[in-house]
Short mmCIF file of C-alpha atoms and ligand atoms in Angstrom, two decimals:
data_model
loop_
_atom_site.label_atom_id
_atom_site.label_comp_id
_atom_site.label_asym_id
_atom_site.label_seq_id
_atom_site.Cartn_x
_atom_site.Cartn_y
_atom_site.Cartn_z
CA UNK A 1 -24.35 -22.42 0.21
CA UNK A 2 -21.04 -20.48 1.00
CA UNK A 3 -19.56 -18.78 -2.04
CA UNK A 4 -15.84 -19.10 -1.97
CA UNK A 5 -13.17 -16.42 -2.56
CA UNK A 6 -9.45 -17.10 -2.67
CA UNK A 7 -7.68 -14.02 -1.59
CA UNK A 8 -4.17 -15.43 -1.10
CA UNK A 9 -0.93 -14.14 -2.82
CA UNK A 10 -0.85 -17.40 -4.82
CA UNK A 11 -2.66 -19.50 -5.81
CA UNK A 12 -4.69 -16.63 -7.15
CA UNK A 13 -8.24 -16.66 -8.43
CA UNK A 14 -8.67 -18.15 -12.07
CA UNK A 15 -11.18 -16.63 -14.60
CA UNK A 16 -13.81 -18.77 -16.34
CA UNK A 17 -12.04 -18.18 -19.66
CA UNK A 18 -8.72 -19.57 -18.45
CA UNK A 19 -10.39 -22.47 -16.64
CA UNK A 20 -12.19 -23.28 -19.95
CA UNK A 21 -9.01 -23.44 -21.79
CA UNK A 22 -7.32 -25.44 -19.16
CA UNK A 23 -10.23 -28.00 -19.42
CA UNK A 24 -9.96 -28.52 -23.19
CA UNK A 25 -9.37 -32.15 -24.45
CA UNK A 26 -5.71 -32.95 -23.97
CA UNK A 27 -3.64 -32.62 -27.12
CA UNK A 28 -0.34 -34.48 -27.63
CA UNK A 29 2.82 -32.40 -27.02
CA UNK A 30 4.32 -33.28 -30.27
CA UNK A 31 1.25 -32.35 -32.31
CA UNK A 32 1.21 -29.16 -34.40
CA UNK A 33 -1.87 -28.01 -32.48
CA UNK A 34 0.14 -27.88 -29.24
CA UNK A 35 3.24 -26.68 -30.77
CA UNK A 36 1.55 -23.61 -32.12
CA UNK A 37 0.30 -22.90 -28.45
CA UNK A 38 3.64 -23.48 -26.96
CA UNK A 39 5.44 -21.11 -29.37
CA UNK A 40 2.74 -18.39 -28.68
CA UNK A 41 2.83 -18.96 -24.96
CA UNK A 42 6.55 -18.70 -24.73
CA UNK A 43 6.57 -15.44 -26.88
CA UNK A 44 3.95 -13.96 -24.60
CA UNK A 45 5.83 -14.79 -21.52
CA UNK A 46 8.80 -12.99 -22.94
CA UNK A 47 6.71 -9.88 -23.34
CA UNK A 48 5.39 -10.40 -19.73
CA UNK A 49 9.00 -10.52 -18.49
CA UNK A 50 10.19 -7.80 -20.85
CA UNK A 51 13.14 -9.80 -22.21
CA UNK A 52 14.67 -11.05 -25.49
CA UNK A 53 16.49 -13.85 -23.51
CA UNK A 54 15.24 -17.35 -23.84
CA UNK A 55 12.32 -18.28 -21.59
CA UNK A 56 11.71 -21.86 -20.54
CA UNK A 57 8.52 -23.25 -18.99
CA UNK A 58 9.31 -25.89 -16.52
CA UNK A 59 6.99 -28.47 -14.94
CA UNK A 60 7.05 -27.50 -11.41
CA UNK A 61 6.01 -24.94 -8.84
CA UNK A 62 7.99 -21.79 -8.49
CA UNK A 63 10.52 -23.41 -6.11
CA UNK A 64 11.48 -25.80 -8.99
CA UNK A 65 12.42 -22.68 -10.91
CA UNK A 66 14.52 -21.45 -8.06
CA UNK A 67 16.32 -24.84 -7.93
CA UNK A 68 16.85 -24.91 -11.63
CA UNK A 69 18.46 -21.42 -11.50
CA UNK A 70 20.83 -22.64 -8.67
CA UNK A 71 21.67 -26.10 -10.08
CA UNK A 72 22.30 -24.68 -13.52
CA UNK A 73 24.30 -21.40 -12.85
CA UNK A 74 26.63 -22.74 -10.21
CA UNK A 75 29.11 -25.43 -9.36
CA UNK A 76 29.64 -27.07 -5.88
CA UNK A 77 31.67 -24.55 -3.76
CA UNK A 78 30.75 -21.41 -5.65
CA UNK A 79 30.46 -18.37 -3.56
CA UNK A 80 27.02 -16.82 -3.77
CA UNK A 81 25.16 -13.86 -2.04
CA UNK A 82 21.54 -14.01 -0.77
CA UNK A 83 19.87 -10.91 0.20
CA UNK A 84 17.19 -12.23 2.27
CA UNK A 85 14.00 -10.12 3.02
CA UNK A 86 11.79 -12.98 4.30
CA UNK A 87 10.70 -16.55 4.12
CA UNK A 88 11.48 -16.94 0.38
CA UNK A 89 14.84 -15.32 0.83
CA UNK A 90 15.41 -18.07 3.53
CA UNK A 91 14.62 -20.68 0.72
CA UNK A 92 17.34 -19.30 -1.62
CA UNK A 93 19.66 -19.84 1.38
CA UNK A 94 18.50 -23.34 2.15
CA UNK A 95 18.82 -24.32 -1.55
CA UNK A 96 22.25 -22.85 -1.63
CA UNK A 97 23.35 -25.01 1.34
CA UNK A 98 21.67 -28.14 -0.02
CA UNK A 99 23.62 -27.82 -3.18
CA UNK A 100 26.97 -27.08 -1.39
CA UNK A 101 27.43 -23.54 -2.31
CA UNK A 102 29.56 -21.12 -0.31
CA UNK A 103 26.79 -18.98 1.08
CA UNK A 104 27.13 -15.32 2.13
CA UNK A 105 23.80 -14.07 3.45
CA UNK A 106 22.59 -10.61 4.24
CA UNK A 107 19.52 -10.82 6.46
CA UNK A 108 17.12 -7.92 6.69
CA UNK A 109 14.35 -7.48 9.21
CA UNK A 110 11.11 -9.24 7.91
CA UNK A 111 9.00 -6.20 6.73
CA UNK A 112 12.10 -4.16 5.40
CA UNK A 113 13.36 -3.93 1.86
CA UNK A 114 16.92 -4.83 1.00
CA UNK A 115 19.48 -2.03 0.58
CA UNK A 116 21.25 -2.23 -2.89
CA UNK A 117 24.33 -0.62 -1.44
CA UNK A 118 24.84 -3.46 0.84
CA UNK A 119 25.10 -5.74 -2.18
CA UNK A 120 27.75 -3.49 -3.79
CA UNK A 121 29.80 -3.55 -0.65
CA UNK A 122 29.61 -7.38 -0.49
CA UNK A 123 30.70 -7.56 -4.14
CA UNK A 124 33.53 -5.17 -3.50
CA UNK A 125 34.57 -7.33 -0.47
CA UNK A 126 34.15 -10.59 -2.47
CA UNK A 127 34.58 -9.95 -6.10
CA UNK A 128 34.65 -13.84 -6.72
CA UNK A 129 30.76 -13.97 -5.91
CA UNK A 130 29.19 -15.90 -8.84
CA UNK A 131 25.57 -14.90 -8.13
CA UNK A 132 23.34 -12.55 -6.10
CA UNK A 133 19.92 -13.92 -5.28
CA UNK A 134 16.90 -12.05 -3.98
CA UNK A 135 13.25 -11.67 -4.24
CA UNK A 136 11.55 -8.91 -6.28
CA UNK A 137 8.30 -9.29 -4.39
CA UNK A 138 8.98 -11.01 -0.98
CA UNK A 139 5.51 -12.68 -0.56
CA UNK A 140 6.02 -13.74 3.10
CA UNK A 141 6.03 -9.81 4.09
CA UNK A 142 4.66 -7.88 1.14
CA UNK A 143 7.89 -5.92 0.64
CA UNK A 144 8.99 -5.07 -2.95
CA UNK A 145 12.70 -4.90 -3.57
CA UNK A 146 14.41 -2.64 -6.00
CA UNK A 147 15.44 -5.15 -8.68
CA UNK A 148 16.44 -2.22 -11.00
CA UNK A 149 18.87 -0.93 -8.58
CA UNK A 150 20.47 -4.42 -7.83
CA UNK A 151 20.65 -5.15 -11.75
CA UNK A 152 22.39 -1.88 -12.22
CA UNK A 153 25.02 -2.62 -9.60
CA UNK A 154 25.79 -6.41 -10.32
CA UNK A 155 26.03 -5.89 -14.16
CA UNK A 156 29.57 -4.24 -13.45
CA UNK A 157 30.84 -7.48 -11.57
CA UNK A 158 31.45 -10.99 -12.84
CA UNK A 159 28.52 -12.53 -10.89
CA UNK A 160 25.00 -12.69 -12.21
CA UNK A 161 21.58 -11.86 -10.70
CA UNK A 162 18.96 -14.57 -9.83
CA UNK A 163 15.75 -12.86 -9.21
CA UNK A 164 12.60 -14.48 -7.79
CA UNK A 165 9.96 -12.49 -9.39
CA UNK A 166 7.36 -15.13 -8.79
CA UNK A 167 4.74 -12.93 -6.96
CA UNK A 168 5.86 -9.59 -8.39
CA UNK A 169 5.32 -10.33 -12.11
CA UNK A 170 2.04 -8.71 -13.37
CA UNK A 171 1.43 -6.71 -10.25
CA UNK A 172 4.40 -4.23 -10.54
CA UNK A 173 6.41 -3.03 -13.39
CA UNK A 174 9.30 -5.37 -14.12
CA UNK A 175 11.93 -5.08 -16.99
CA UNK A 176 14.33 -7.92 -17.14
CA UNK A 177 16.57 -6.80 -19.95
CA UNK A 178 16.51 -2.93 -19.23
CA UNK A 179 17.11 -3.84 -15.58
CA UNK A 180 20.18 -6.07 -16.54
CA UNK A 181 18.62 -9.17 -14.76
CA UNK A 182 20.23 -12.49 -15.72
CA UNK A 183 18.01 -15.29 -14.38
CA UNK A 184 14.29 -14.43 -13.59
CA UNK A 185 11.83 -16.79 -12.15
CA UNK A 186 8.10 -16.65 -12.45
CA UNK A 187 5.30 -19.08 -11.58
CA UNK A 188 1.85 -19.85 -13.15
CA UNK A 189 -0.43 -19.47 -10.20
CA UNK A 190 0.47 -15.88 -9.30
CA UNK A 191 0.08 -12.60 -11.33
CA UNK A 192 -0.98 -14.80 -14.40
CA UNK A 193 -3.94 -16.32 -12.49
CA UNK A 194 -3.38 -19.70 -14.25
CA UNK A 195 -3.39 -23.04 -12.63
CA UNK A 196 -0.59 -24.15 -10.31
CA UNK A 197 2.28 -26.38 -11.66
CA UNK A 198 4.41 -24.37 -14.03
CA UNK A 199 7.46 -22.08 -13.50
CA UNK A 200 9.22 -20.12 -16.18
CA UNK A 201 12.75 -18.90 -16.27
CA UNK A 202 14.56 -16.50 -18.38
CA UNK A 203 18.24 -16.85 -19.05
CA UNK A 204 20.68 -14.03 -20.11
CA UNK A 205 23.78 -14.52 -22.13
CA UNK A 206 25.96 -13.69 -19.00
CA UNK A 207 24.09 -16.66 -17.32
CA UNK A 208 24.60 -18.91 -20.18
CA UNK A 209 28.42 -18.44 -19.73
CA UNK A 210 28.04 -19.88 -16.12
CA UNK A 211 25.56 -22.60 -17.05
CA UNK A 212 27.93 -23.96 -19.78
CA UNK A 213 30.67 -24.22 -17.10
CA UNK A 214 28.59 -25.64 -14.28
CA UNK A 215 29.64 -28.90 -12.78
CA UNK A 216 26.47 -29.32 -10.48
CA UNK A 217 24.82 -32.68 -10.79
CA UNK A 218 21.37 -32.00 -12.31
CA UNK A 219 18.99 -33.99 -14.60
CA UNK A 220 15.31 -33.03 -14.77
CA UNK A 221 15.94 -29.32 -14.68
CA UNK A 222 19.03 -29.16 -17.04
CA UNK A 223 18.58 -25.93 -18.99
CA UNK A 224 21.20 -27.00 -21.55
CA UNK A 225 18.74 -29.82 -22.38
CA UNK A 226 15.80 -27.28 -22.24
CA UNK A 227 17.78 -24.99 -24.84
CA UNK A 228 18.60 -27.93 -26.97
CA UNK A 229 15.04 -28.92 -27.18
CA UNK A 230 13.75 -25.38 -27.62
CA UNK A 231 16.19 -24.99 -30.64
CA UNK A 232 14.52 -27.91 -32.42
CA UNK A 233 12.05 -27.24 -35.17
CA UNK A 234 9.44 -26.97 -34.05
CA UNK A 235 10.60 -26.01 -30.50
CA UNK A 236 9.99 -28.82 -27.93
CA UNK A 237 10.72 -29.54 -24.27
CA UNK A 238 13.04 -32.22 -23.08
CA UNK A 239 10.33 -34.06 -21.20
CA UNK A 240 6.63 -34.04 -21.41
CA UNK A 241 5.44 -30.64 -20.63
CA UNK A 242 2.43 -29.68 -18.48
CA UNK A 243 0.27 -29.46 -21.64
CA UNK A 244 -2.93 -28.19 -20.13
CA UNK A 245 -1.31 -25.59 -17.92
CA UNK A 246 0.67 -24.19 -20.90
CA UNK A 247 -2.71 -24.02 -22.71
CA UNK A 248 -4.10 -22.08 -19.72
CA UNK A 249 -1.01 -19.79 -19.53
CA UNK A 250 -1.48 -18.87 -23.18
CA UNK A 251 -5.06 -17.72 -22.52
CA UNK A 252 -4.14 -16.07 -19.24
CA UNK A 253 -1.45 -14.05 -21.22
CA UNK A 254 -4.01 -13.05 -23.83
CA UNK A 255 -6.25 -11.57 -20.96
CA UNK A 256 -3.27 -9.73 -19.52
CA UNK A 257 -2.16 -8.32 -22.93
CA UNK A 258 -5.77 -7.23 -23.64
CA UNK A 259 -5.84 -5.41 -20.24
CA UNK A 260 -2.35 -3.99 -20.96
CA UNK A 261 0.55 -4.25 -18.67
CA UNK A 262 0.36 -0.63 -17.58
CA UNK A 263 -3.26 -0.87 -16.67
CA UNK A 264 -2.76 -4.04 -14.76
CA UNK A 265 0.06 -2.33 -12.72
CA UNK A 266 -2.42 0.65 -12.20
CA UNK A 267 -5.19 -1.90 -11.07
CA UNK A 268 -2.85 -3.55 -8.60
CA UNK A 269 -1.80 -0.30 -7.18
CA UNK A 270 -5.27 0.76 -6.40
CA UNK A 271 -6.28 -2.76 -5.09
CA UNK A 272 -3.17 -2.45 -2.75
CA UNK A 273 -3.91 1.13 -1.63
CA UNK A 274 -7.46 0.36 -0.92
CA UNK A 275 -6.47 -2.68 1.17
CA UNK A 276 -3.83 -0.55 2.98
CA UNK A 277 -6.13 2.25 3.89
CA UNK A 278 -9.08 -0.04 4.84
CA UNK A 279 -7.04 -2.04 7.21
CA UNK A 280 -5.59 1.04 8.83
CA UNK A 281 -9.05 2.54 9.15
CA UNK A 282 -10.15 -0.69 11.05
CA UNK A 283 -7.47 0.12 13.43
CA UNK A 284 -4.81 -2.57 12.43
CA UNK A 285 -1.15 -2.06 11.60
CA UNK A 286 0.66 -3.02 8.47
CA UNK A 287 3.77 -5.11 8.87
CA UNK A 288 5.72 -3.00 6.29
CA UNK A 289 6.20 0.22 8.00
CA UNK A 290 7.65 2.23 5.17
CA UNK A 291 5.12 2.90 2.42
CA UNK A 292 7.85 3.02 -0.21
CA UNK A 293 8.84 -0.61 0.65
CA UNK A 294 5.27 -1.93 0.17
CA UNK A 295 4.59 -4.00 -2.98
CA UNK A 296 1.30 -4.37 -4.91
CA UNK A 297 0.60 -8.19 -4.52
CA UNK A 298 -0.10 -8.70 -0.95
CA UNK A 299 -0.87 -6.84 2.28
CA UNK A 300 0.54 -8.05 5.54
CA UNK A 301 -1.41 -7.18 8.64
CA UNK A 302 -0.26 -7.44 12.24
CA UNK A 303 -2.60 -9.53 14.31
CA UNK A 304 -3.70 -7.24 17.11
CA UNK A 305 -2.88 -8.05 20.58
CA UNK A 306 -5.27 -10.44 22.19
CA UNK A 307 -6.58 -11.78 18.96
CA UNK A 308 -5.62 -15.41 17.85
CA UNK A 309 -4.54 -15.03 14.09
CA UNK A 310 -5.44 -18.70 13.32
CA UNK A 311 -8.94 -18.31 14.66
CA UNK A 312 -9.39 -15.02 12.75
CA UNK A 313 -8.55 -16.61 9.43
CA UNK A 314 -10.64 -19.74 10.22
CA UNK A 315 -13.65 -17.83 10.88
CA UNK A 316 -13.15 -15.95 7.50
CA UNK A 317 -12.84 -19.16 5.78
CA UNK A 318 -15.45 -21.48 7.29
CA UNK A 319 -18.10 -18.72 8.03
CA UNK A 320 -17.72 -16.49 5.00
CA UNK A 321 -15.86 -18.58 2.44
CA UNK A 322 -12.92 -16.15 2.32
CA UNK A 323 -9.60 -17.76 2.31
CA UNK A 324 -6.66 -15.42 3.22
CA UNK A 325 -3.03 -16.54 4.14
CA UNK A 326 -1.29 -16.61 7.50
CA UNK A 327 2.25 -15.67 8.32
CA UNK A 328 5.13 -17.98 7.39
CA UNK A 329 8.39 -18.95 9.20
CA UNK A 330 8.91 -16.55 12.11
CA UNK A 331 5.79 -14.46 11.29
CA UNK A 332 3.55 -17.52 11.82
CA UNK A 333 0.59 -16.40 14.01
CA UNK A 334 1.82 -12.87 13.96
CA UNK A 335 0.47 -11.64 10.70
CA UNK A 336 -2.31 -12.34 8.25
CA UNK A 337 -1.93 -11.68 4.57
CA UNK A 338 -4.60 -10.54 2.02
CA UNK A 339 -3.56 -11.30 -1.52
CA UNK A 340 -4.57 -8.85 -4.28
CA UNK A 341 -2.65 -10.39 -7.04
CA UNK A 342 -3.93 -11.44 -10.65
CA UNK A 343 -7.37 -11.70 -11.56
CA UNK A 344 -8.79 -9.67 -8.76
CA UNK A 345 -11.07 -6.57 -8.82
CA UNK A 346 -12.46 -4.06 -6.35
CA UNK A 347 -15.34 -6.08 -5.09
CA UNK A 348 -12.88 -8.94 -4.07
CA UNK A 349 -11.20 -6.38 -1.82
CA UNK A 350 -14.45 -5.04 -0.44
CA UNK A 351 -15.48 -8.69 0.29
CA UNK A 352 -12.19 -9.51 2.08
CA UNK A 353 -12.39 -6.41 4.22
CA UNK A 354 -15.95 -6.97 5.10
CA UNK A 355 -15.19 -10.58 6.17
CA UNK A 356 -12.17 -9.32 8.19
CA UNK A 357 -14.28 -6.82 10.03
CA UNK A 358 -16.98 -9.49 10.82
CA UNK A 359 -14.41 -12.08 11.96
CA UNK A 360 -12.70 -9.45 14.26
CA UNK A 361 -15.96 -8.51 15.73
CA UNK A 362 -16.70 -12.18 16.42
CA UNK A 363 -13.33 -12.34 18.37
CA UNK A 364 -14.37 -9.30 20.51
CA UNK A 365 -12.01 -6.86 18.70
CA UNK A 366 -13.23 -3.26 19.23
CA UNK A 367 -14.16 -1.73 15.87
CA UNK A 368 -16.57 0.46 14.10
CA UNK A 369 -18.02 -2.29 11.71
CA UNK A 370 -18.28 -1.18 8.04
CA UNK A 371 -15.72 1.59 8.50
CA UNK A 372 -12.99 -0.44 6.64
CA UNK A 373 -15.33 -1.33 3.84
CA UNK A 374 -16.29 2.27 3.50
CA UNK A 375 -12.81 3.33 3.29
CA UNK A 376 -11.96 0.85 0.54
CA UNK A 377 -15.13 1.92 -1.36
CA UNK A 378 -14.12 5.60 -0.98
CA UNK A 379 -10.58 4.75 -2.43
CA UNK A 380 -12.13 2.95 -5.41
CA UNK A 381 -14.92 5.61 -5.95
CA UNK A 382 -12.78 8.64 -5.83
CA UNK A 383 -10.17 7.03 -8.04
CA UNK A 384 -12.52 6.25 -10.89
CA UNK A 385 -10.30 3.51 -12.13
CA UNK A 386 -13.01 0.84 -12.46
CA UNK A 387 -15.89 1.30 -14.75
CA UNK A 388 -14.55 4.25 -16.78
C1 LIG B 401 8.35 -14.94 -3.87
C2 LIG B 401 8.03 -16.49 -3.88
N1 LIG B 401 9.00 -17.23 -4.11
C3 LIG B 401 8.77 -18.53 -4.16
C4 LIG B 401 7.64 -19.15 -3.98
C5 LIG B 401 7.60 -20.62 -4.23
O1 LIG B 401 6.70 -21.02 -5.15
P1 LIG B 401 5.87 -22.35 -5.09
O2 LIG B 401 5.17 -22.48 -3.89
O3 LIG B 401 5.16 -22.24 -6.39
O4 LIG B 401 6.90 -23.41 -5.29
C6 LIG B 401 6.55 -18.41 -3.89
C7 LIG B 401 5.16 -18.94 -3.55
O5 LIG B 401 4.39 -18.57 -2.77
C8 LIG B 401 6.71 -16.93 -3.65
O6 LIG B 401 5.69 -16.13 -3.45
#
């Protein structure tokens, strides 16, 4: 028997309580029973995103939320700015091209955070930019971008912000309204630790102004239809929603609210710190050099010279049952990523580090086995966060 651990930055591990809710007998989406859950889940997501704006739950993975934001906010030919810090920034660029937008891109080194002042300069140069898109947490590198600073800048221009907060929500403080963020996108399988298959988007009044004027062809992800359905009594969705996932999200939100957002952020901070320190103690290097650019959802680790990254993660998965993520795009084969997002505790990190050490040893890497585990344990023990 090999016990399995999913240590990726999405999908993330799901608790038994959430799985039990997800497995409830299906209820009809027009039934009063579901309606009550739908209203509650949407209300809790607003708290999660810290917004009074409307929040819509879409039946799609996170990318559907990104596509919905773009096809609703813009019209073909609109000038948009993408500040790309990695593979998911590239996805915003690809989507912009597919939908015929006039794309201006600022590309950062993968492993570096964006500089909000570059966005100010771009907006000053091109004041007709309709939207600024970026990732809050860039999952492909582990960088956390300063969404507050970008929101503060963009609010004084005509354009809106579209923020992919898919892997940052739940792990790091995020304030949609206070930070002046217009369209914010989240996903069910990340910080919420719910099943895959639902995205949620919040829409500000400034964004509605654009959406109401948009001439972009769209059908399934039409947010005007979503708003019309949400305004019915009781609120509905234009199409059959992902009923069981919404039921699971409602429960996942209860668990998060019970823990408290601040405590959840503090837990993620500690999980990230223990992972960073343990990895460095093993003698490996982190991709994100500047500690202030590092997020709390995922740790990207450089694969050491002479080690095959694919073999490394294969050993961890097949011998130890520990699934981690590899590099994406141009970082494929160059990094491995350990997720510490969602329903994750200190022993998950200790397990992942232990597996990493043993797999490295198998591949002939020179290390003092157990040193990384001891370092993680030390961080957890000295912090006294767990088991107070
Ligand atoms: C930052 C970010 N954006 C977008 C996505 C895409 O989401 P999905 O794979 O759910 O479509 C992910 C998923 O890994 C992500 O982490």
